[in-house]
JSON list of C-alpha atoms in Angstrom, two decimals:
[
{"chain": "A", "resi": 1, "resn": "MET", "atom": "CA", "xyz": [99.13, 93.43, 125.33]},
{"chain": "A", "resi": 2, "resn": "ILE", "atom": "CA", "xyz": [95.90, 92.67, 127.17]},
{"chain": "A", "resi": 3, "resn": "VAL", "atom": "CA", "xyz": [95.66, 95.11, 130.05]},
{"chain": "A", "resi": 4, "resn": "VAL", "atom": "CA", "xyz": [93.33, 95.96, 132.92]},
{"chain": "A", "resi": 5, "resn": "PRO", "atom": "CA", "xyz": [93.38, 98.68, 135.60]},
{"chain": "A", "resi": 6, "resn": "LYS", "atom": "CA", "xyz": [96.12, 98.20, 138.19]},
{"chain": "A", "resi": 7, "resn": "ASN", "atom": "CA", "xyz": [93.62, 97.38, 140.95]},
{"chain": "A", "resi": 8, "resn": "ALA", "atom": "CA", "xyz": [91.76, 94.71, 138.94]},
{"chain": "A", "resi": 9, "resn": "PRO", "atom": "CA", "xyz": [91.61, 91.33, 140.73]},
{"chain": "A", "resi": 10, "resn": "TYR", "atom": "CA", "xyz": [92.87, 89.37, 137.70]},
{"chain": "A", "resi": 11, "resn": "ASN", "atom": "CA", "xyz": [96.49, 88.26, 137.52]},
{"chain": "A", "resi": 12, "resn": "ASN", "atom": "CA", "xyz": [96.44, 86.44, 134.21]},
{"chain": "A", "resi": 13, "resn": "LEU", "atom": "CA", "xyz": [94.32, 86.03, 131.11]},
{"chain": "A", "resi": 14, "resn": "ARG", "atom": "CA", "xyz": [92.62, 82.87, 132.39]},
{"chain": "A", "resi": 15, "resn": "ASP", "atom": "CA", "xyz": [91.33, 84.74, 135.49]},
{"chain": "A", "resi": 16, "resn": "PHE", "atom": "CA", "xyz": [90.02, 87.54, 133.29]},
{"chain": "A", "resi": 17, "resn": "VAL", "atom": "CA", "xyz": [88.24, 85.27, 130.81]},
{"chain": "A", "resi": 18, "resn": "GLU", "atom": "CA", "xyz": [86.66, 83.13, 133.51]},
{"chain": "A", "resi": 19, "resn": "ALA", "atom": "CA", "xyz": [85.44, 86.20, 135.42]},
{"chain": "A", "resi": 20, "resn": "SER", "atom": "CA", "xyz": [83.93, 87.61, 132.22]},
{"chain": "A", "resi": 21, "resn": "LYS", "atom": "CA", "xyz": [81.67, 84.56, 131.90]},
{"chain": "A", "resi": 22, "resn": "LYS", "atom": "CA", "xyz": [79.76, 85.54, 135.03]},
{"chain": "A", "resi": 23, "resn": "GLY", "atom": "CA", "xyz": [76.82, 87.90, 134.96]},
{"chain": "A", "resi": 24, "resn": "GLN", "atom": "CA", "xyz": [76.62, 90.42, 132.13]},
{"chain": "A", "resi": 25, "resn": "GLY", "atom": "CA", "xyz": [80.24, 89.97, 131.11]},
{"chain": "A", "resi": 26, "resn": "PHE", "atom": "CA", "xyz": [82.85, 92.68, 130.62]},
{"chain": "A", "resi": 27, "resn": "ASN", "atom": "CA", "xyz": [83.11, 95.76, 128.46]},
{"chain": "A", "resi": 28, "resn": "PHE", "atom": "CA", "xyz": [86.31, 95.65, 126.39]},
{"chain": "A", "resi": 29, "resn": "ALA", "atom": "CA", "xyz": [87.57, 98.88, 124.86]},
{"chain": "A", "resi": 30, "resn": "THR", "atom": "CA", "xyz": [88.62, 98.83, 121.21]},
{"chain": "A", "resi": 31, "resn": "ALA", "atom": "CA", "xyz": [90.06, 101.40, 118.83]},
{"chain": "A", "resi": 32, "resn": "GLY", "atom": "CA", "xyz": [87.02, 100.91, 116.61]},
{"chain": "A", "resi": 33, "resn": "THR", "atom": "CA", "xyz": [85.39, 98.14, 114.61]},
{"chain": "A", "resi": 34, "resn": "GLY", "atom": "CA", "xyz": [87.97, 95.87, 112.99]},
{"chain": "A", "resi": 35, "resn": "SER", "atom": "CA", "xyz": [90.83, 97.14, 115.14]},
{"chain": "A", "resi": 36, "resn": "THR", "atom": "CA", "xyz": [93.33, 94.77, 116.73]},
{"chain": "A", "resi": 37, "resn": "PRO", "atom": "CA", "xyz": [91.64, 95.01, 120.18]},
{"chain": "A", "resi": 38, "resn": "HIS", "atom": "CA", "xyz": [88.32, 94.16, 118.55]},
{"chain": "A", "resi": 39, "resn": "PHE", "atom": "CA", "xyz": [89.87, 91.01, 117.09]},
{"chain": "A", "resi": 40, "resn": "VAL", "atom": "CA", "xyz": [91.37, 90.09, 120.49]},
{"chain": "A", "resi": 41, "resn": "ALA", "atom": "CA", "xyz": [87.94, 90.36, 122.15]},
{"chain": "A", "resi": 42, "resn": "GLU", "atom": "CA", "xyz": [86.27, 88.28, 119.45]},
{"chain": "A", "resi": 43, "resn": "MET", "atom": "CA", "xyz": [89.03, 85.64, 119.48]},
{"chain": "A", "resi": 44, "resn": "LEU", "atom": "CA", "xyz": [88.42, 85.22, 123.21]},
{"chain": "A", "resi": 45, "resn": "ASN", "atom": "CA", "xyz": [84.65, 85.17, 122.72]},
{"chain": "A", "resi": 46, "resn": "VAL", "atom": "CA", "xyz": [84.53, 82.79, 119.75]},
{"chain": "A", "resi": 47, "resn": "LYS", "atom": "CA", "xyz": [87.30, 80.39, 120.73]},
{"chain": "A", "resi": 48, "resn": "TYR", "atom": "CA", "xyz": [87.15, 80.43, 124.54]},
{"chain": "A", "resi": 49, "resn": "GLY", "atom": "CA", "xyz": [83.62, 81.41, 125.54]},
{"chain": "A", "resi": 50, "resn": "ALA", "atom": "CA", "xyz": [84.52, 84.77, 127.06]},
{"chain": "A", "resi": 51, "resn": "LYS", "atom": "CA", "xyz": [81.75, 87.35, 127.44]},
{"chain": "A", "resi": 52, "resn": "LEU", "atom": "CA", "xyz": [83.47, 90.50, 126.24]},
{"chain": "A", "resi": 53, "resn": "GLN", "atom": "CA", "xyz": [81.40, 93.29, 124.75]},
{"chain": "A", "resi": 54, "resn": "PRO", "atom": "CA", "xyz": [83.59, 95.32, 122.37]},
{"chain": "A", "resi": 55, "resn": "VAL", "atom": "CA", "xyz": [83.16, 99.04, 123.00]},
{"chain": "A", "resi": 56, "resn": "PRO", "atom": "CA", "xyz": [84.42, 101.01, 119.98]},
{"chain": "A", "resi": 57, "resn": "TYR", "atom": "CA", "xyz": [86.31, 104.21, 120.70]},
{"chain": "A", "resi": 58, "resn": "LYS", "atom": "CA", "xyz": [87.78, 106.52, 118.07]},
{"chain": "A", "resi": 59, "resn": "SER", "atom": "CA", "xyz": [91.39, 105.64, 118.88]},
{"chain": "A", "resi": 60, "resn": "GLY", "atom": "CA", "xyz": [93.71, 103.59, 121.06]},
{"chain": "A", "resi": 61, "resn": "GLY", "atom": "CA", "xyz": [94.30, 106.71, 123.13]},
{"chain": "A", "resi": 62, "resn": "GLU", "atom": "CA", "xyz": [90.60, 106.96, 123.96]},
{"chain": "A", "resi": 63, "resn": "SER", "atom": "CA", "xyz": [90.30, 103.27, 124.78]},
{"chain": "A", "resi": 64, "resn": "THR", "atom": "CA", "xyz": [93.38, 103.50, 127.01]},
{"chain": "A", "resi": 65, "resn": "THR", "atom": "CA", "xyz": [91.79, 106.41, 128.86]},
{"chain": "A", "resi": 66, "resn": "ALA", "atom": "CA", "xyz": [88.59, 104.37, 129.28]},
{"chain": "A", "resi": 67, "resn": "VAL", "atom": "CA", "xyz": [90.53, 101.58, 131.01]},
{"chain": "A", "resi": 68, "resn": "LEU", "atom": "CA", "xyz": [92.51, 104.00, 133.17]},
{"chain": "A", "resi": 69, "resn": "GLY", "atom": "CA", "xyz": [89.26, 105.73, 134.15]},
{"chain": "A", "resi": 70, "resn": "GLY", "atom": "CA", "xyz": [87.50, 102.47, 134.99]},
{"chain": "A", "resi": 71, "resn": "GLN", "atom": "CA", "xyz": [84.78, 102.85, 132.35]},
{"chain": "A", "resi": 72, "resn": "VAL", "atom": "CA", "xyz": [85.61, 99.40, 130.93]},
{"chain": "A", "resi": 73, "resn": "GLU", "atom": "CA", "xyz": [87.19, 96.27, 132.38]},
{"chain": "A", "resi": 74, "resn": "GLY", "atom": "CA", "xyz": [90.07, 95.97, 129.91]},
{"chain": "A", "resi": 75, "resn": "THR", "atom": "CA", "xyz": [91.51, 96.37, 126.45]},
{"chain": "A", "resi": 76, "resn": "SER", "atom": "CA", "xyz": [94.27, 95.18, 124.20]},
{"chain": "A", "resi": 77, "resn": "GLU", "atom": "CA", "xyz": [96.78, 97.82, 123.18]},
{"chain": "A", "resi": 78, "resn": "ALA", "atom": "CA", "xyz": [100.10, 98.04, 121.37]},
{"chain": "A", "resi": 79, "resn": "SER", "atom": "CA", "xyz": [103.05, 97.52, 123.68]},
{"chain": "A", "resi": 80, "resn": "ILE", "atom": "CA", "xyz": [104.49, 100.93, 122.78]},
{"chain": "A", "resi": 81, "resn": "ILE", "atom": "CA", "xyz": [101.30, 102.49, 124.23]},
{"chain": "A", "resi": 82, "resn": "ALA", "atom": "CA", "xyz": [100.73, 100.11, 127.15]},
{"chain": "A", "resi": 83, "resn": "LEU", "atom": "CA", "xyz": [104.27, 99.75, 128.50]},
{"chain": "A", "resi": 84, "resn": "PRO", "atom": "CA", "xyz": [104.59, 103.30, 129.89]},
{"chain": "A", "resi": 85, "resn": "HIS", "atom": "CA", "xyz": [101.41, 102.70, 131.93]},
{"chain": "A", "resi": 86, "resn": "ILE", "atom": "CA", "xyz": [102.93, 99.49, 133.28]},
{"chain": "A", "resi": 87, "resn": "LEU", "atom": "CA", "xyz": [106.58, 100.37, 133.79]},
{"chain": "A", "resi": 88, "resn": "ASN", "atom": "CA", "xyz": [106.43, 104.13, 134.44]},
{"chain": "A", "resi": 89, "resn": "ASP", "atom": "CA", "xyz": [103.24, 105.03, 136.27]},
{"chain": "A", "resi": 90, "resn": "GLY", "atom": "CA", "xyz": [101.95, 101.55, 137.18]},
{"chain": "A", "resi": 91, "resn": "ARG", "atom": "CA", "xyz": [98.37, 102.34, 136.18]},
{"chain": "A", "resi": 92, "resn": "PHE", "atom": "CA", "xyz": [97.95, 99.22, 134.02]},
{"chain": "A", "resi": 93, "resn": "LYS", "atom": "CA", "xyz": [98.24, 95.57, 134.95]},
{"chain": "A", "resi": 94, "resn": "ALA", "atom": "CA", "xyz": [99.29, 93.40, 132.02]},
{"chain": "A", "resi": 95, "resn": "LEU", "atom": "CA", "xyz": [97.64, 89.98, 131.69]},
{"chain": "A", "resi": 96, "resn": "ALA", "atom": "CA", "xyz": [99.26, 88.62, 128.51]},
{"chain": "A", "resi": 97, "resn": "THR", "atom": "CA", "xyz": [100.91, 89.58, 125.29]},
{"chain": "A", "resi": 98, "resn": "THR", "atom": "CA", "xyz": [99.05, 88.56, 122.14]},
{"chain": "A", "resi": 99, "resn": "TRP", "atom": "CA", "xyz": [102.23, 88.30, 120.08]},
{"chain": "A", "resi": 100, "resn": "THR", "atom": "CA", "xyz": [103.84, 84.95, 119.28]},
{"chain": "A", "resi": 101, "resn": "GLN", "atom": "CA", "xyz": [106.76, 85.62, 121.60]},
{"chain": "A", "resi": 102, "resn": "ARG", "atom": "CA", "xyz": [107.45, 87.58, 124.77]},
{"chain": "A", "resi": 103, "resn": "ILE", "atom": "CA", "xyz": [108.20, 91.29, 124.46]},
{"chain": "A", "resi": 104, "resn": "SER", "atom": "CA", "xyz": [111.90, 92.04, 124.86]},
{"chain": "A", "resi": 105, "resn": "ALA", "atom": "CA", "xyz": [111.18, 95.19, 126.89]},
{"chain": "A", "resi": 106, "resn": "TYR", "atom": "CA", "xyz": [108.93, 93.26, 129.31]},
{"chain": "A", "resi": 107, "resn": "PRO", "atom": "CA", "xyz": [109.98, 89.60, 129.17]},
{"chain": "A", "resi": 108, "resn": "GLN", "atom": "CA", "xyz": [108.26, 88.61, 132.42]},
{"chain": "A", "resi": 109, "resn": "LEU", "atom": "CA", "xyz": [104.88, 88.88, 130.68]},
{"chain": "A", "resi": 110, "resn": "SER", "atom": "CA", "xyz": [103.86, 85.54, 129.21]},
{"chain": "A", "resi": 111, "resn": "THR", "atom": "CA", "xyz": [102.09, 85.17, 125.91]},
{"chain": "A", "resi": 112, "resn": "ALA", "atom": "CA", "xyz": [98.42, 84.23, 125.61]},
{"chain": "A", "resi": 113, "resn": "VAL", "atom": "CA", "xyz": [99.60, 81.03, 123.91]},
{"chain": "A", "resi": 114, "resn": "GLU", "atom": "CA", "xyz": [101.77, 80.14, 126.94]},
{"chain": "A", "resi": 115, "resn": "GLN", "atom": "CA", "xyz": [98.69, 80.63, 129.13]},
{"chain": "A", "resi": 116, "resn": "GLY", "atom": "CA", "xyz": [96.67, 78.12, 127.10]},
{"chain": "A", "resi": 117, "resn": "PHE", "atom": "CA", "xyz": [95.04, 80.42, 124.53]},
{"chain": "A", "resi": 118, "resn": "ALA", "atom": "CA", "xyz": [96.60, 79.01, 121.37]},
{"chain": "A", "resi": 119, "resn": "ASP", "atom": "CA", "xyz": [94.28, 80.93, 119.04]},
{"chain": "A", "resi": 120, "resn": "VAL", "atom": "CA", "xyz": [94.99, 84.36, 120.53]},
{"chain": "A", "resi": 121, "resn": "GLN", "atom": "CA", "xyz": [97.81, 85.50, 118.30]},
{"chain": "A", "resi": 122, "resn": "ILE", "atom": "CA", "xyz": [97.71, 88.98, 116.82]},
{"chain": "A", "resi": 123, "resn": "ALA", "atom": "CA", "xyz": [99.85, 92.08, 116.81]},
{"chain": "A", "resi": 124, "resn": "HIS", "atom": "CA", "xyz": [99.99, 95.67, 115.65]},
{"chain": "A", "resi": 125, "resn": "TRP", "atom": "CA", "xyz": [102.34, 94.90, 112.78]},
{"chain": "A", "resi": 126, "resn": "ALA", "atom": "CA", "xyz": [103.47, 97.31, 110.11]},
{"chain": "A", "resi": 127, "resn": "GLY", "atom": "CA", "xyz": [104.63, 96.77, 106.56]},
{"chain": "A", "resi": 128, "resn": "ILE", "atom": "CA", "xyz": [105.22, 98.79, 103.43]},
{"chain": "A", "resi": 129, "resn": "HIS", "atom": "CA", "xyz": [102.83, 98.52, 100.50]},
{"chain": "A", "resi": 130, "resn": "ALA", "atom": "CA", "xyz": [103.02, 100.04, 97.03]},
{"chain": "A", "resi": 131, "resn": "ARG", "atom": "CA", "xyz": [100.60, 100.83, 94.25]},
{"chain": "A", "resi": 132, "resn": "ALA", "atom": "CA", "xyz": [99.58, 97.93, 92.03]},
{"chain": "A", "resi": 133, "resn": "GLY", "atom": "CA", "xyz": [101.77, 97.82, 88.96]},
{"chain": "A", "resi": 134, "resn": "THR", "atom": "CA", "xyz": [104.94, 99.02, 90.69]},
{"chain": "A", "resi": 135, "resn": "PRO", "atom": "CA", "xyz": [107.88, 97.29, 88.98]},
{"chain": "A", "resi": 136, "resn": "PRO", "atom": "CA", "xyz": [109.07, 94.20, 90.91]},
{"chain": "A", "resi": 137, "resn": "ALA", "atom": "CA", "xyz": [112.66, 95.48, 90.87]},
{"chain": "A", "resi": 138, "resn": "ILE", "atom": "CA", "xyz": [111.62, 98.55, 92.85]},
{"chain": "A", "resi": 139, "resn": "LEU", "atom": "CA", "xyz": [109.57, 96.45, 95.29]},
{"chain": "A", "resi": 140, "resn": "ASP", "atom": "CA", "xyz": [112.53, 94.12, 95.83]},
{"chain": "A", "resi": 141, "resn": "LYS", "atom": "CA", "xyz": [114.87, 97.06, 96.41]},
{"chain": "A", "resi": 142, "resn": "VAL", "atom": "CA", "xyz": [112.58, 98.59, 99.03]},
{"chain": "A", "resi": 143, "resn": "ALA", "atom": "CA", "xyz": [112.06, 95.22, 100.71]},
{"chain": "A", "resi": 144, "resn": "ALA", "atom": "CA", "xyz": [115.81, 94.62, 100.87]},
{"chain": "A", "resi": 145, "resn": "ALA", "atom": "CA", "xyz": [116.38, 98.07, 102.41]},
{"chain": "A", "resi": 146, "resn": "VAL", "atom": "CA", "xyz": [113.72, 97.46, 105.07]},
{"chain": "A", "resi": 147, "resn": "ASP", "atom": "CA", "xyz": [115.12, 94.01, 105.86]},
{"chain": "A", "resi": 148, "resn": "LYS", "atom": "CA", "xyz": [118.61, 95.47, 106.24]},
{"chain": "A", "resi": 149, "resn": "ALA", "atom": "CA", "xyz": [117.33, 98.19, 108.58]},
{"chain": "A", "resi": 150, "resn": "MET", "atom": "CA", "xyz": [115.50, 95.64, 110.73]},
{"chain": "A", "resi": 151, "resn": "HIS", "atom": "CA", "xyz": [118.82, 93.88, 111.38]},
{"chain": "A", "resi": 152, "resn": "GLU", "atom": "CA", "xyz": [120.98, 96.91, 112.18]},
{"chain": "A", "resi": 153, "resn": "PRO", "atom": "CA", "xyz": [121.96, 96.65, 115.86]},
{"chain": "A", "resi": 154, "resn": "ALA", "atom": "CA", "xyz": [121.19, 100.31, 116.69]},
{"chain": "A", "resi": 155, "resn": "THR", "atom": "CA", "xyz": [117.75, 100.06, 115.09]},
{"chain": "A", "resi": 156, "resn": "VAL", "atom": "CA", "xyz": [116.99, 96.75, 116.79]},
{"chain": "A", "resi": 157, "resn": "GLU", "atom": "CA", "xyz": [118.00, 98.12, 120.18]},
{"chain": "A", "resi": 158, "resn": "LYS", "atom": "CA", "xyz": [115.94, 101.29, 119.76]},
{"chain": "A", "resi": 159, "resn": "LEU", "atom": "CA", "xyz": [112.81, 99.47, 118.62]},
{"chain": "A", "resi": 160, "resn": "LYS", "atom": "CA", "xyz": [113.00, 96.75, 121.26]},
{"chain": "A", "resi": 161, "resn": "GLY", "atom": "CA", "xyz": [113.41, 99.40, 123.94]},
{"chain": "A", "resi": 162, "resn": "LEU", "atom": "CA", "xyz": [110.07, 100.84, 122.84]},
{"chain": "A", "resi": 163, "resn": "GLY", "atom": "CA", "xyz": [108.37, 97.46, 123.00]},
{"chain": "A", "resi": 164, "resn": "ILE", "atom": "CA", "xyz": [108.53, 96.88, 119.24]},
{"chain": "A", "resi": 165, "resn": "GLU", "atom": "CA", "xyz": [109.93, 93.61, 117.93]},
{"chain": "A", "resi": 166, "resn": "PRO", "atom": "CA", "xyz": [111.69, 94.25, 114.59]},
{"chain": "A", "resi": 167, "resn": "ILE", "atom": "CA", "xyz": [111.16, 91.57, 111.97]},
{"chain": "A", "resi": 168, "resn": "GLY", "atom": "CA", "xyz": [112.64, 91.71, 108.52]},
{"chain": "A", "resi": 169, "resn": "GLY", "atom": "CA", "xyz": [112.32, 89.22, 105.72]},
{"chain": "A", "resi": 170, "resn": "THR", "atom": "CA", "xyz": [111.81, 89.00, 102.02]},
{"chain": "A", "resi": 171, "resn": "ARG", "atom": "CA", "xyz": [108.93, 90.34, 99.97]},
{"chain": "A", "resi": 172, "resn": "PRO", "atom": "CA", "xyz": [107.53, 86.82, 99.29]},
{"chain": "A", "resi": 173, "resn": "GLU", "atom": "CA", "xyz": [107.62, 86.09, 103.03]},
{"chain": "A", "resi": 174, "resn": "PHE", "atom": "CA", "xyz": [105.66, 89.26, 103.76]},
{"chain": "A", "resi": 175, "resn": "VAL", "atom": "CA", "xyz": [103.08, 88.52, 101.06]},
{"chain": "A", "resi": 176, "resn": "LYS", "atom": "CA", "xyz": [102.64, 85.01, 102.49]},
{"chain": "A", "resi": 177, "resn": "PHE", "atom": "CA", "xyz": [102.20, 86.44, 106.01]},
{"chain": "A", "resi": 178, "resn": "VAL", "atom": "CA", "xyz": [99.60, 89.01, 104.89]},
{"chain": "A", "resi": 179, "resn": "ASP", "atom": "CA", "xyz": [97.64, 86.40, 102.93]},
{"chain": "A", "resi": 180, "resn": "ALA", "atom": "CA", "xyz": [97.64, 84.03, 105.91]},
{"chain": "A", "resi": 181, "resn": "GLU", "atom": "CA", "xyz": [96.50, 86.79, 108.29]},
{"chain": "A", "resi": 182, "resn": "ARG", "atom": "CA", "xyz": [93.71, 87.81, 105.91]},
{"chain": "A", "resi": 183, "resn": "LYS", "atom": "CA", "xyz": [92.42, 84.23, 105.82]},
{"chain": "A", "resi": 184, "resn": "ARG", "atom": "CA", "xyz": [92.80, 83.59, 109.55]},
{"chain": "A", "resi": 185, "resn": "LEU", "atom": "CA", "xyz": [91.25, 86.86, 110.67]},
{"chain": "A", "resi": 186, "resn": "GLY", "atom": "CA", "xyz": [88.53, 86.59, 108.03]},
{"chain": "A", "resi": 187, "resn": "GLU", "atom": "CA", "xyz": [87.31, 83.48, 109.81]},
{"chain": "A", "resi": 188, "resn": "ILE", "atom": "CA", "xyz": [86.98, 85.47, 113.06]},
{"chain": "A", "resi": 189, "resn": "VAL", "atom": "CA", "xyz": [85.08, 88.23, 111.23]},
{"chain": "A", "resi": 190, "resn": "LYS", "atom": "CA", "xyz": [82.55, 85.68, 109.99]},
{"chain": "A", "resi": 191, "resn": "ALA", "atom": "CA", "xyz": [82.24, 83.72, 113.23]},
{"chain": "A", "resi": 192, "resn": "ALA", "atom": "CA", "xyz": [81.78, 86.87, 115.34]},
{"chain": "A", "resi": 193, "resn": "HIS", "atom": "CA", "xyz": [79.67, 88.72, 112.75]},
{"chain": "A", "resi": 194, "resn": "MET", "atom": "CA", "xyz": [81.99, 91.70, 113.09]},
{"chain": "A", "resi": 195, "resn": "GLN", "atom": "CA", "xyz": [80.55, 94.78, 111.43]},
{"chain": "A", "resi": 196, "resn": "GLU", "atom": "CA", "xyz": [80.24, 98.54, 111.83]},
{"chain": "A", "resi": 197, "resn": "LYS", "atom": "CA", "xyz": [77.67, 99.56, 114.43]}
]
């Protein structure tokens, strides 16, 4: 989710991007070089002409604190971290979700794609990996167990309530997804010259 302080004058991602193009631009907190928020900033810079200066913090917690304290103009953070500051204490204003669909726990928030930013698609996803050489039968068994868990109603309800969208699938589907993400995000790395500072 792309978020700004609650008193920020931006009501959507378009407002935020356009405002960033004026003057010196905006500081955008990240959880470090190569983190998901860093990619969000560079996607907006490279593809849409935003002027966002990534500011690397040591963690998402620190970058969240920077936004809440007004040290930076915004950040992108996992929904499980951002939602409490939107729904519970109202200290964040959400501008868009960067996932490919709306978040079940906060469906009124539109996606960046819906707002006209077709290339801003990224999430804090998780998957299980194993050591090279692990027998395929074991990998398939683990993948099947994970897929089953991601479709159990109690698990789905719990995760969605936290702002996490459970997605199962087969091992080949996951491999295809990871390969596609590596290629797609690699292009952003090159275009933005992303590197450790």
